[in-house]
């Protein structure tokens, strides 16, 4: 039997090359997520229930990356998360949320809380604008008051076609935050908010769809409700779906890809996870638009411990990227990224993007609350194949636990853990992108593609690895 050598990030370094770059700003991190989607930074937040829901996905898109909403939700909940992202950063919200004037304050409060919004337009049955209720109107109103008695009736509006600058001027002149857009008959056509205008100016690299709304993806499984789920997610506006199972080089995954592509031919589809050239080839032949690579490399994964199976991440990416390149299909390196150096190595070895879990867990935008232990703050971060996560899934996703009807039979391939609370994801992404930009420069490259052409890896010894870490000093 022949043994193939498998290497991962800590086994290698990138050999420094001559660079003509004098400032990090001369580097360009734009890349392809999938066949038809490009993003400005090569980072994707993992479809895990402790990493990506709407808040994370909106922040990722604002920074120029993308988030994939996890599937451990009901179809309605997951599609609702997509809708929230789509509304979070568009300059004009189409179909803004509204309420009728005979409803009560409590209805408006519930409705707004459910959808994470701060105000509602008040419309009649033909969607004609008759008022607006914002936090200010609702704050001290009795919960049983009718909307028509508390709403602001003199609403400042603008006509369809108003420019961004004109909207800004109107919002400023009237010291208001929401500007409904109406047609000549007063029918609501959209809503422009000061928050979205500010976001637009503050985040010039944001990932956007053709309508100027944030890009967002969503994960689906390979059994049970996956086709119905795909349809609902696409209808809600998901830009890309990810067929996500632990062993993606399987008949189940390949069939799911074929079914989805057949039912929704225009759907941009990623699938994984696989770790070999053959796995990449088979998914590409089935019709995927990007391949997600990584088996057992994630920080909370115990697949390799439990099953003995996996491929060290760097080798997996190199092998899959060769196939991806032959077919012009991007590769996503998923799992095991602990530093910007790891991300740089994954990109240099052929990945177009890097999917990240633990580094983004523990942020303000990741789901879950902050816990305090021994005076330090943490958030829960858990593997999607951990026992705790599988319990959540059993109740949310039809069919997903059919193999494990009795939980005693469930063999976990992930662990539940805690990660330090880290503040906002924007700061983490600044560190990550800053590190990768410098990494490009060390490879003498202005772009990720150039880095892939220039990259020369050197295998290092244990002594070389030890030398790479801070050593012989006491860390503060
Ligand atoms: P990091 O290292 O960024 O990895 O935390 C995130 C990736 O880990 C994968 N993942 C799992 N793998 N068992 C596994 O073997 C699990 O329970 C599990 N949960 C997540 C997934 O690919 C994710 O993006």
Short mmCIF file of C-alpha atoms and ligand atoms in Angstrom, two decimals:
data_model
loop_
_atom_site.label_atom_id
_atom_site.label_comp_id
_atom_site.label_asym_id
_atom_site.label_seq_id
_atom_site.Cartn_x
_atom_site.Cartn_y
_atom_site.Cartn_z
CA UNK A 1 0.00 0.00 0.00
CA UNK A 2 1.31 3.44 -0.90
CA UNK A 3 1.03 6.36 1.49
CA UNK A 4 0.36 9.81 0.16
CA UNK A 5 1.78 12.71 2.14
CA UNK A 6 -0.79 15.09 3.58
CA UNK A 7 0.15 18.55 4.78
CA UNK A 8 -1.67 21.32 6.53
CA UNK A 9 -1.10 24.99 7.31
CA UNK A 10 1.44 24.53 10.11
CA UNK A 11 3.54 22.19 7.97
CA UNK A 12 4.49 24.89 5.46
CA UNK A 13 5.41 28.52 4.97
CA UNK A 14 5.20 30.70 1.89
CA UNK A 15 8.63 31.66 0.60
CA UNK A 16 8.93 35.47 0.51
CA UNK A 17 9.23 36.97 -3.00
CA UNK A 18 10.33 40.36 -4.29
CA UNK A 19 7.49 42.85 -3.95
CA UNK A 20 6.93 46.22 -5.62
CA UNK A 21 4.05 46.94 -3.24
CA UNK A 22 4.58 50.01 -1.11
CA UNK A 23 1.22 50.04 0.64
CA UNK A 24 -1.35 47.38 1.49
CA UNK A 25 -3.94 49.46 -0.34
CA UNK A 26 -2.27 48.46 -3.62
CA UNK A 27 -3.52 44.92 -3.10
CA UNK A 28 -6.88 43.71 -4.37
CA UNK A 29 -8.65 40.92 -2.49
CA UNK A 30 -11.59 40.55 -4.85
CA UNK A 31 -12.28 36.97 -5.81
CA UNK A 32 -14.89 34.53 -7.06
CA UNK A 33 -17.16 32.79 -4.60
CA UNK A 34 -18.72 30.64 -7.31
CA UNK A 35 -19.08 30.46 -11.10
CA UNK A 36 -21.16 33.66 -11.32
CA UNK A 37 -20.69 35.47 -8.00
CA UNK A 38 -17.75 37.71 -7.17
CA UNK A 39 -17.03 39.30 -3.79
CA UNK A 40 -14.51 41.90 -2.59
CA UNK A 41 -12.87 39.94 0.23
CA UNK A 42 -12.25 36.18 0.27
CA UNK A 43 -14.18 35.38 3.46
CA UNK A 44 -17.38 33.41 3.93
CA UNK A 45 -19.00 32.90 7.34
CA UNK A 46 -19.78 29.26 8.08
CA UNK A 47 -23.30 27.88 7.90
CA UNK A 48 -23.32 26.97 11.58
CA UNK A 49 -25.99 27.76 14.15
CA UNK A 50 -23.47 29.53 16.38
CA UNK A 51 -22.02 31.57 13.49
CA UNK A 52 -24.38 32.70 10.73
CA UNK A 53 -27.87 34.11 10.95
CA UNK A 54 -28.99 37.44 9.49
CA UNK A 55 -26.88 39.68 11.71
CA UNK A 56 -23.61 37.91 10.76
CA UNK A 57 -24.61 37.63 7.09
CA UNK A 58 -25.42 41.36 6.88
CA UNK A 59 -22.07 42.26 8.48
CA UNK A 60 -20.19 39.89 6.17
CA UNK A 61 -21.86 41.40 3.08
CA UNK A 62 -21.18 44.96 4.32
CA UNK A 63 -17.48 44.12 4.59
CA UNK A 64 -17.40 42.63 1.08
CA UNK A 65 -17.68 38.93 1.96
CA UNK A 66 -20.76 36.76 2.32
CA UNK A 67 -22.51 34.73 5.01
CA UNK A 68 -24.31 31.42 4.59
CA UNK A 69 -27.38 31.12 6.80
CA UNK A 70 -27.37 27.73 8.55
CA UNK A 71 -30.17 25.23 8.02
CA UNK A 72 -30.96 24.27 11.60
CA UNK A 73 -34.09 26.42 11.37
CA UNK A 74 -37.57 25.79 10.05
CA UNK A 75 -37.97 26.69 6.38
CA UNK A 76 -39.94 29.77 7.41
CA UNK A 77 -37.32 30.90 9.91
CA UNK A 78 -34.42 30.38 7.52
CA UNK A 79 -36.21 32.22 4.70
CA UNK A 80 -37.04 34.99 7.19
CA UNK A 81 -33.31 35.37 7.93
CA UNK A 82 -32.66 35.80 4.19
CA UNK A 83 -35.35 38.49 4.00
CA UNK A 84 -33.80 40.35 6.94
CA UNK A 85 -30.39 40.41 5.23
CA UNK A 86 -31.90 41.55 1.94
CA UNK A 87 -33.62 44.45 3.69
CA UNK A 88 -30.64 45.35 5.87
CA UNK A 89 -28.51 47.14 3.35
CA UNK A 90 -30.48 47.93 0.24
CA UNK A 91 -30.67 51.59 -0.64
CA UNK A 92 -34.36 51.32 -1.43
CA UNK A 93 -36.32 48.59 0.31
CA UNK A 94 -38.90 47.18 -2.07
CA UNK A 95 -42.15 46.03 -0.44
CA UNK A 96 -41.47 47.67 2.94
CA UNK A 97 -43.27 46.17 5.93
CA UNK A 98 -46.62 47.78 6.61
CA UNK A 99 -49.64 47.56 8.89
CA UNK A 100 -53.27 48.60 8.54
CA UNK A 101 -54.66 51.47 10.60
CA UNK A 102 -57.27 49.39 12.46
CA UNK A 103 -54.60 47.22 14.11
CA UNK A 104 -53.32 47.98 17.61
CA UNK A 105 -50.03 49.22 19.04
CA UNK A 106 -49.27 45.75 20.43
CA UNK A 107 -49.62 44.29 16.90
CA UNK A 108 -47.16 46.85 15.56
CA UNK A 109 -44.67 46.16 18.36
CA UNK A 110 -44.86 42.39 17.82
CA UNK A 111 -44.59 42.72 14.06
CA UNK A 112 -41.60 45.08 14.25
CA UNK A 113 -39.80 42.94 16.84
CA UNK A 114 -40.33 39.80 14.80
CA UNK A 115 -38.75 41.40 11.76
CA UNK A 116 -36.07 43.35 13.58
CA UNK A 117 -37.23 46.73 12.29
CA UNK A 118 -37.93 50.05 13.96
CA UNK A 119 -40.96 51.38 12.08
CA UNK A 120 -43.89 50.45 9.88
CA UNK A 121 -45.74 52.17 7.09
CA UNK A 122 -49.51 52.40 7.57
CA UNK A 123 -51.44 51.57 4.40
CA UNK A 124 -55.02 51.02 3.28
CA UNK A 125 -56.22 47.93 1.42
CA UNK A 126 -54.83 49.17 -1.92
CA UNK A 127 -51.40 49.77 -0.33
CA UNK A 128 -51.92 53.55 -0.37
CA UNK A 129 -49.84 55.30 2.27
CA UNK A 130 -51.90 56.86 5.06
CA UNK A 131 -49.34 57.17 7.84
CA UNK A 132 -46.21 55.88 9.50
CA UNK A 133 -45.49 54.51 12.97
CA UNK A 134 -41.95 54.66 14.30
CA UNK A 135 -40.47 53.96 17.76
CA UNK A 136 -41.26 57.57 18.67
CA UNK A 137 -44.99 57.07 18.01
CA UNK A 138 -45.17 53.77 19.87
CA UNK A 139 -42.92 54.47 22.85
CA UNK A 140 -45.50 55.80 25.33
CA UNK A 141 -48.67 54.70 23.57
CA UNK A 142 -51.02 52.26 25.27
CA UNK A 143 -50.69 48.75 23.83
CA UNK A 144 -54.42 48.77 23.08
CA UNK A 145 -54.46 52.07 21.16
CA UNK A 146 -55.42 51.79 17.53
CA UNK A 147 -52.69 52.53 15.00
CA UNK A 148 -54.82 55.25 13.37
CA UNK A 149 -54.79 57.16 16.69
CA UNK A 150 -51.02 57.07 17.25
CA UNK A 151 -49.56 57.16 13.72
CA UNK A 152 -47.89 60.20 12.19
CA UNK A 153 -50.28 61.28 9.47
CA UNK A 154 -48.31 64.00 7.70
CA UNK A 155 -45.77 61.75 6.08
CA UNK A 156 -42.96 63.23 4.01
CA UNK A 157 -42.65 61.11 0.85
CA UNK A 158 -40.70 61.10 -2.39
CA UNK A 159 -41.61 59.93 -5.87
CA UNK A 160 -40.23 56.81 -7.50
CA UNK A 161 -36.97 57.67 -9.25
CA UNK A 162 -35.71 60.02 -6.53
CA UNK A 163 -31.89 59.94 -6.42
CA UNK A 164 -29.78 59.06 -3.40
CA UNK A 165 -28.59 62.65 -3.00
CA UNK A 166 -32.13 64.03 -3.26
CA UNK A 167 -33.30 61.52 -0.63
CA UNK A 168 -30.48 62.57 1.67
CA UNK A 169 -31.48 66.20 1.30
CA UNK A 170 -35.15 65.46 2.09
CA UNK A 171 -34.26 63.33 5.13
CA UNK A 172 -31.97 66.07 6.41
CA UNK A 173 -34.37 68.94 5.71
CA UNK A 174 -37.21 67.29 7.64
CA UNK A 175 -34.94 65.69 10.27
CA UNK A 176 -36.52 62.29 9.60
CA UNK A 177 -35.07 58.80 9.21
CA UNK A 178 -37.55 57.11 6.92
CA UNK A 179 -38.63 58.24 3.48
CA UNK A 180 -41.48 56.26 1.87
CA UNK A 181 -41.41 56.22 -1.92
CA UNK A 182 -44.82 56.44 -3.59
CA UNK A 183 -46.23 56.61 -7.13
CA UNK A 184 -48.55 59.35 -8.42
CA UNK A 185 -51.58 57.74 -6.70
CA UNK A 186 -49.82 57.53 -3.34
CA UNK A 187 -49.31 53.76 -3.58
CA UNK A 188 -46.21 52.63 -1.67
CA UNK A 189 -43.36 51.57 -3.96
CA UNK A 190 -40.46 51.48 -1.52
CA UNK A 191 -38.73 52.93 1.50
CA UNK A 192 -35.39 54.71 1.86
CA UNK A 193 -33.90 54.97 5.35
CA UNK A 194 -31.07 57.12 6.68
CA UNK A 195 -29.39 54.00 8.09
CA UNK A 196 -29.20 52.37 4.67
CA UNK A 197 -27.86 55.55 3.05
CA UNK A 198 -25.14 55.78 5.71
CA UNK A 199 -24.27 52.10 5.29
CA UNK A 200 -24.02 52.57 1.56
CA UNK A 201 -21.48 55.37 1.98
CA UNK A 202 -19.57 53.67 4.80
CA UNK A 203 -19.20 50.32 3.06
CA UNK A 204 -18.17 50.94 -0.55
CA UNK A 205 -16.96 47.34 -0.99
CA UNK A 206 -20.17 45.74 0.20
CA UNK A 207 -21.27 42.61 -1.67
CA UNK A 208 -24.50 43.44 -3.49
CA UNK A 209 -26.97 41.82 -5.83
CA UNK A 210 -28.29 43.45 -9.02
CA UNK A 211 -30.85 45.42 -7.00
CA UNK A 212 -28.21 46.80 -4.63
CA UNK A 213 -29.22 44.48 -1.77
CA UNK A 214 -26.66 42.55 0.31
CA UNK A 215 -25.57 39.18 -1.06
CA UNK A 216 -26.48 36.22 1.12
CA UNK A 217 -26.39 32.45 0.88
CA UNK A 218 -28.20 29.64 2.64
CA UNK A 219 -27.46 26.01 3.40
CA UNK A 220 -29.71 23.08 2.57
CA UNK A 221 -29.40 19.38 3.31
CA UNK A 222 -29.76 16.39 1.03
CA UNK A 223 -32.86 14.72 2.45
CA UNK A 224 -36.37 15.44 3.58
CA UNK A 225 -37.48 18.98 2.84
CA UNK A 226 -34.41 20.12 0.89
CA UNK A 227 -36.23 20.91 -2.38
CA UNK A 228 -39.07 22.76 -0.68
CA UNK A 229 -36.48 24.59 1.44
CA UNK A 230 -34.44 25.51 -1.64
CA UNK A 231 -37.51 26.95 -3.33
CA UNK A 232 -38.48 29.03 -0.30
CA UNK A 233 -34.93 30.34 0.18
CA UNK A 234 -34.60 31.28 -3.48
CA UNK A 235 -37.98 33.02 -3.39
CA UNK A 236 -36.82 34.98 -0.34
CA UNK A 237 -33.84 36.18 -2.38
CA UNK A 238 -30.95 33.85 -1.48
CA UNK A 239 -28.18 34.47 -4.02
CA UNK A 240 -26.53 31.11 -3.57
CA UNK A 241 -27.43 27.78 -1.99
CA UNK A 242 -24.97 25.45 -0.33
CA UNK A 243 -25.67 21.72 -0.30
CA UNK A 244 -23.88 20.95 2.90
CA UNK A 245 -23.23 17.52 4.34
CA UNK A 246 -20.27 16.12 6.23
CA UNK A 247 -19.49 13.55 3.52
CA UNK A 248 -20.16 15.45 0.32
CA UNK A 249 -18.56 12.84 -1.93
CA UNK A 250 -21.63 10.68 -1.68
CA UNK A 251 -24.57 9.60 -3.74
CA UNK A 252 -26.87 11.61 -1.48
CA UNK A 253 -24.98 14.85 -2.12
CA UNK A 254 -24.61 14.29 -5.85
CA UNK A 255 -28.31 13.45 -6.22
CA UNK A 256 -29.27 16.55 -4.21
CA UNK A 257 -27.14 18.72 -6.51
CA UNK A 258 -28.78 17.20 -9.57
CA UNK A 259 -32.31 17.58 -8.17
CA UNK A 260 -31.76 21.21 -7.17
CA UNK A 261 -30.14 22.15 -10.48
CA UNK A 262 -32.97 20.44 -12.35
CA UNK A 263 -35.70 22.14 -10.35
CA UNK A 264 -33.99 25.56 -10.27
CA UNK A 265 -31.63 25.77 -13.27
CA UNK A 266 -30.63 29.37 -12.50
CA UNK A 267 -29.73 28.65 -8.90
CA UNK A 268 -26.08 29.32 -8.04
CA UNK A 269 -25.11 26.16 -6.19
CA UNK A 270 -22.16 25.27 -3.96
CA UNK A 271 -21.72 21.78 -2.56
CA UNK A 272 -19.48 20.02 -0.09
CA UNK A 273 -17.69 18.99 1.91
CA UNK A 274 -15.15 16.90 0.09
CA UNK A 275 -11.38 16.56 0.41
CA UNK A 276 -10.13 14.84 -2.75
CA UNK A 277 -9.68 15.56 -6.44
CA UNK A 278 -12.18 12.80 -7.27
CA UNK A 279 -14.71 14.35 -4.90
CA UNK A 280 -14.29 17.74 -6.57
CA UNK A 281 -14.57 16.17 -10.02
CA UNK A 282 -17.79 14.32 -9.17
CA UNK A 283 -19.49 17.40 -7.72
CA UNK A 284 -18.40 19.51 -10.68
CA UNK A 285 -19.73 16.87 -13.08
CA UNK A 286 -23.05 16.98 -11.19
CA UNK A 287 -23.25 20.70 -11.98
CA UNK A 288 -22.05 22.72 -8.96
CA UNK A 289 -20.81 26.30 -9.27
CA UNK A 290 -18.24 26.00 -6.46
CA UNK A 291 -16.87 23.22 -4.30
CA UNK A 292 -16.44 23.40 -0.53
CA UNK A 293 -13.35 21.56 0.66
CA UNK A 294 -12.55 20.32 4.15
CA UNK A 295 -13.14 17.04 5.97
CA UNK A 296 -12.28 17.03 9.63
CA UNK A 297 -10.24 20.25 9.57
CA UNK A 298 -12.65 22.43 11.58
CA UNK A 299 -11.82 23.50 15.11
CA UNK A 300 -14.83 21.67 16.57
CA UNK A 301 -14.62 18.63 14.28
CA UNK A 302 -13.92 15.17 15.58
CA UNK A 303 -14.66 13.40 12.29
CA UNK A 304 -11.04 12.29 12.01
CA UNK A 305 -11.05 11.00 15.58
CA UNK A 306 -14.36 9.18 15.29
CA UNK A 307 -14.07 7.82 11.75
CA UNK A 308 -10.35 7.90 11.05
CA UNK A 309 -11.14 9.73 7.80
CA UNK A 310 -10.01 13.08 6.43
CA UNK A 311 -7.26 14.85 4.52
CA UNK A 312 -5.01 17.55 6.00
CA UNK A 313 -6.48 20.81 4.78
CA UNK A 314 -3.63 22.22 2.67
CA UNK A 315 -3.26 19.01 0.65
CA UNK A 316 -7.04 18.78 0.26
CA UNK A 317 -7.20 22.32 -1.14
CA UNK A 318 -4.23 21.81 -3.47
CA UNK A 319 -5.70 18.56 -4.88
CA UNK A 320 -9.20 19.99 -5.33
CA UNK A 321 -8.01 23.32 -6.70
CA UNK A 322 -6.24 21.57 -9.60
CA UNK A 323 -9.57 20.07 -10.66
CA UNK A 324 -11.41 23.33 -9.99
CA UNK A 325 -8.96 25.19 -12.21
CA UNK A 326 -9.41 22.72 -15.08
CA UNK A 327 -13.17 23.42 -15.03
CA UNK A 328 -12.99 27.08 -13.98
CA UNK A 329 -14.90 26.29 -10.78
CA UNK A 330 -13.85 28.09 -7.57
CA UNK A 331 -12.80 26.18 -4.46
CA UNK A 332 -13.75 27.21 -0.91
CA UNK A 333 -11.34 26.15 1.83
CA UNK A 334 -13.54 25.30 4.81
CA UNK A 335 -12.22 24.63 8.29
CA UNK A 336 -9.02 24.92 10.24
CA UNK A 337 -8.35 28.63 9.66
CA UNK A 338 -7.04 30.06 12.94
CA UNK A 339 -5.05 33.04 11.67
CA UNK A 340 -4.73 35.32 8.67
CA UNK A 341 -1.58 33.32 7.87
CA UNK A 342 -3.67 30.13 7.53
CA UNK A 343 -6.14 31.98 5.28
CA UNK A 344 -3.27 33.28 3.11
CA UNK A 345 -1.86 29.76 2.76
CA UNK A 346 -5.31 28.38 1.81
CA UNK A 347 -5.71 31.07 -0.87
CA UNK A 348 -2.15 30.68 -2.13
CA UNK A 349 -2.70 26.94 -2.48
CA UNK A 350 -5.63 27.49 -4.84
CA UNK A 351 -8.75 28.31 -2.84
CA UNK A 352 -10.70 31.35 -4.06
CA UNK A 353 -12.35 31.93 -0.68
CA UNK A 354 -12.05 30.73 2.89
CA UNK A 355 -15.02 29.70 5.03
CA UNK A 356 -14.58 30.52 8.67
CA UNK A 357 -16.30 29.30 11.82
CA UNK A 358 -14.49 29.66 15.13
CA UNK A 359 -12.78 32.96 14.28
CA UNK A 360 -16.21 34.53 13.74
CA UNK A 361 -17.95 32.73 16.59
CA UNK A 362 -17.97 34.75 19.81
CA UNK A 363 -18.63 38.04 18.01
CA UNK A 364 -21.52 40.45 18.52
CA UNK A 365 -23.02 39.23 15.27
CA UNK A 366 -22.90 35.49 16.00
CA UNK A 367 -26.10 33.96 17.43
CA UNK A 368 -26.17 33.26 21.16
CA UNK A 369 -25.60 35.21 24.34
CA UNK A 370 -22.38 36.21 26.04
CA UNK A 371 -21.55 34.00 29.07
CA UNK A 372 -19.17 34.90 31.86
CA UNK A 373 -16.82 32.32 33.38
CA UNK A 374 -14.03 33.17 35.83
CA UNK A 375 -14.42 36.83 34.95
CA UNK A 376 -13.92 36.21 31.21
CA UNK A 377 -16.59 36.51 28.55
CA UNK A 378 -17.43 33.69 26.12
CA UNK A 379 -19.97 32.53 23.59
CA UNK A 380 -20.92 28.99 22.70
CA UNK A 381 -19.47 27.64 19.45
CA UNK A 382 -20.42 24.11 18.49
CA UNK A 383 -20.00 21.63 15.69
CA UNK A 384 -23.07 21.04 13.59
CA UNK A 385 -22.61 17.31 14.08
CA UNK A 386 -22.33 17.68 17.86
CA UNK A 387 -25.03 16.09 19.96
CA UNK A 388 -26.36 19.47 21.13
CA UNK A 389 -26.72 20.80 17.59
CA UNK A 390 -28.32 17.58 16.37
CA UNK A 391 -31.04 17.92 19.00
CA UNK A 392 -31.90 21.34 17.57
CA UNK A 393 -31.89 19.96 14.06
CA UNK A 394 -34.22 17.09 14.94
CA UNK A 395 -36.98 19.51 15.67
CA UNK A 396 -36.37 21.94 12.82
CA UNK A 397 -35.49 20.10 9.65
CA UNK A 398 -37.78 17.38 8.40
CA UNK A 399 -35.97 14.20 7.50
CA UNK A 400 -32.52 15.22 8.67
CA UNK A 401 -32.40 12.83 11.58
CA UNK A 402 -34.05 9.93 9.86
CA UNK A 403 -30.90 7.88 10.29
CA UNK A 404 -30.80 8.65 13.99
CA UNK A 405 -34.34 8.28 15.22
CA UNK A 406 -33.02 7.03 18.49
CA UNK A 407 -30.51 9.54 19.83
CA UNK A 408 -28.61 6.73 21.53
CA UNK A 409 -27.62 5.73 18.01
CA UNK A 410 -26.35 9.17 17.16
CA UNK A 411 -22.58 9.27 16.78
CA UNK A 412 -21.39 12.82 17.20
CA UNK A 413 -18.67 14.09 14.86
CA UNK A 414 -18.40 17.50 16.46
CA UNK A 415 -17.98 19.00 19.90
CA UNK A 416 -19.63 21.83 21.76
CA UNK A 417 -17.18 24.47 22.93
CA UNK A 418 -16.78 28.04 24.11
CA UNK A 419 -14.85 30.75 22.31
CA UNK A 420 -13.78 34.07 23.86
CA UNK A 421 -16.11 36.99 23.25
CA UNK A 422 -14.42 39.07 20.55
CA UNK A 423 -16.52 42.19 19.93
CA UNK A 424 -17.66 43.07 16.45
CA UNK A 425 -16.98 40.97 13.38
CA UNK A 426 -15.94 44.10 11.48
CA UNK A 427 -12.76 44.29 13.59
CA UNK A 428 -12.00 40.60 13.08
CA UNK A 429 -12.39 41.01 9.33
CA UNK A 430 -10.09 44.06 9.35
CA UNK A 431 -7.37 41.97 11.00
CA UNK A 432 -7.95 39.06 8.64
CA UNK A 433 -7.96 41.13 5.46
CA UNK A 434 -5.00 43.20 6.66
CA UNK A 435 -3.01 40.00 7.27
CA UNK A 436 -3.93 38.53 3.88
CA UNK A 437 -3.03 41.79 2.11
CA UNK A 438 0.41 41.65 3.73
CA UNK A 439 0.58 37.97 2.79
CA UNK A 440 0.00 38.93 -0.86
CA UNK A 441 2.81 41.42 -0.61
CA UNK A 442 5.20 38.78 0.80
CA UNK A 443 4.36 36.68 -2.28
CA UNK A 444 5.07 39.65 -4.56
CA UNK A 445 1.41 39.68 -5.65
CA UNK A 446 -1.21 42.37 -6.07
CA UNK A 447 -4.11 39.93 -6.38
CA UNK A 448 -5.10 36.50 -5.10
CA UNK A 449 -4.69 35.03 -8.60
CA UNK A 450 -1.15 36.45 -8.83
CA UNK A 451 -0.37 35.02 -5.41
CA UNK A 452 -1.52 31.59 -6.60
CA UNK A 453 0.84 31.89 -9.60
CA UNK A 454 3.78 33.10 -7.49
CA UNK A 455 3.26 30.91 -4.43
CA UNK A 456 6.17 28.72 -3.43
CA UNK A 457 5.64 26.63 -0.32
CA UNK A 458 8.45 25.37 1.85
CA UNK A 459 7.86 22.42 4.15
CA UNK A 460 9.09 23.11 7.64
CA UNK A 461 10.35 20.98 10.51
CA UNK A 462 9.08 21.04 14.08
CA UNK A 463 11.99 23.34 14.86
CA UNK A 464 10.94 25.60 11.98
CA UNK A 465 7.40 25.68 13.33
CA UNK A 466 8.60 26.49 16.85
CA UNK A 467 10.77 29.27 15.44
CA UNK A 468 7.68 30.70 13.69
CA UNK A 469 5.87 31.22 17.00
CA UNK A 470 6.79 33.85 19.57
CA UNK A 471 9.59 32.16 21.55
CA UNK A 472 11.96 32.73 24.42
CA UNK A 473 9.92 35.64 25.70
CA UNK A 474 7.16 35.94 28.29
CA UNK A 475 4.03 37.09 26.55
CA UNK A 476 2.21 40.03 28.14
P1 LIG B 1 -13.43 26.35 11.88
O1 LIG B 1 -12.07 25.69 12.01
O2 LIG B 1 -13.36 27.62 11.10
O3 LIG B 1 -14.28 25.31 11.01
O4 LIG B 1 -14.09 26.50 13.19
C1 LIG B 1 -15.60 25.54 10.61
C2 LIG B 1 -16.07 24.38 9.74
O5 LIG B 1 -16.12 23.16 10.49
C3 LIG B 1 -17.03 22.25 9.85
N1 LIG B 1 -17.91 21.70 10.88
C4 LIG B 1 -17.84 20.46 11.36
N2 LIG B 1 -17.04 19.44 11.02
N3 LIG B 1 -18.06 18.09 12.67
C5 LIG B 1 -17.17 18.22 11.68
O6 LIG B 1 -16.44 17.25 11.37
C6 LIG B 1 -18.92 19.08 13.07
O7 LIG B 1 -19.72 18.93 13.99
C7 LIG B 1 -18.81 20.32 12.36
N4 LIG B 1 -19.47 21.50 12.45
C8 LIG B 1 -18.90 22.32 11.53
C9 LIG B 1 -17.79 23.05 8.82
O8 LIG B 1 -17.27 22.72 7.57
C10 LIG B 1 -17.48 24.49 9.24
O9 LIG B 1 -17.62 25.40 8.18
#
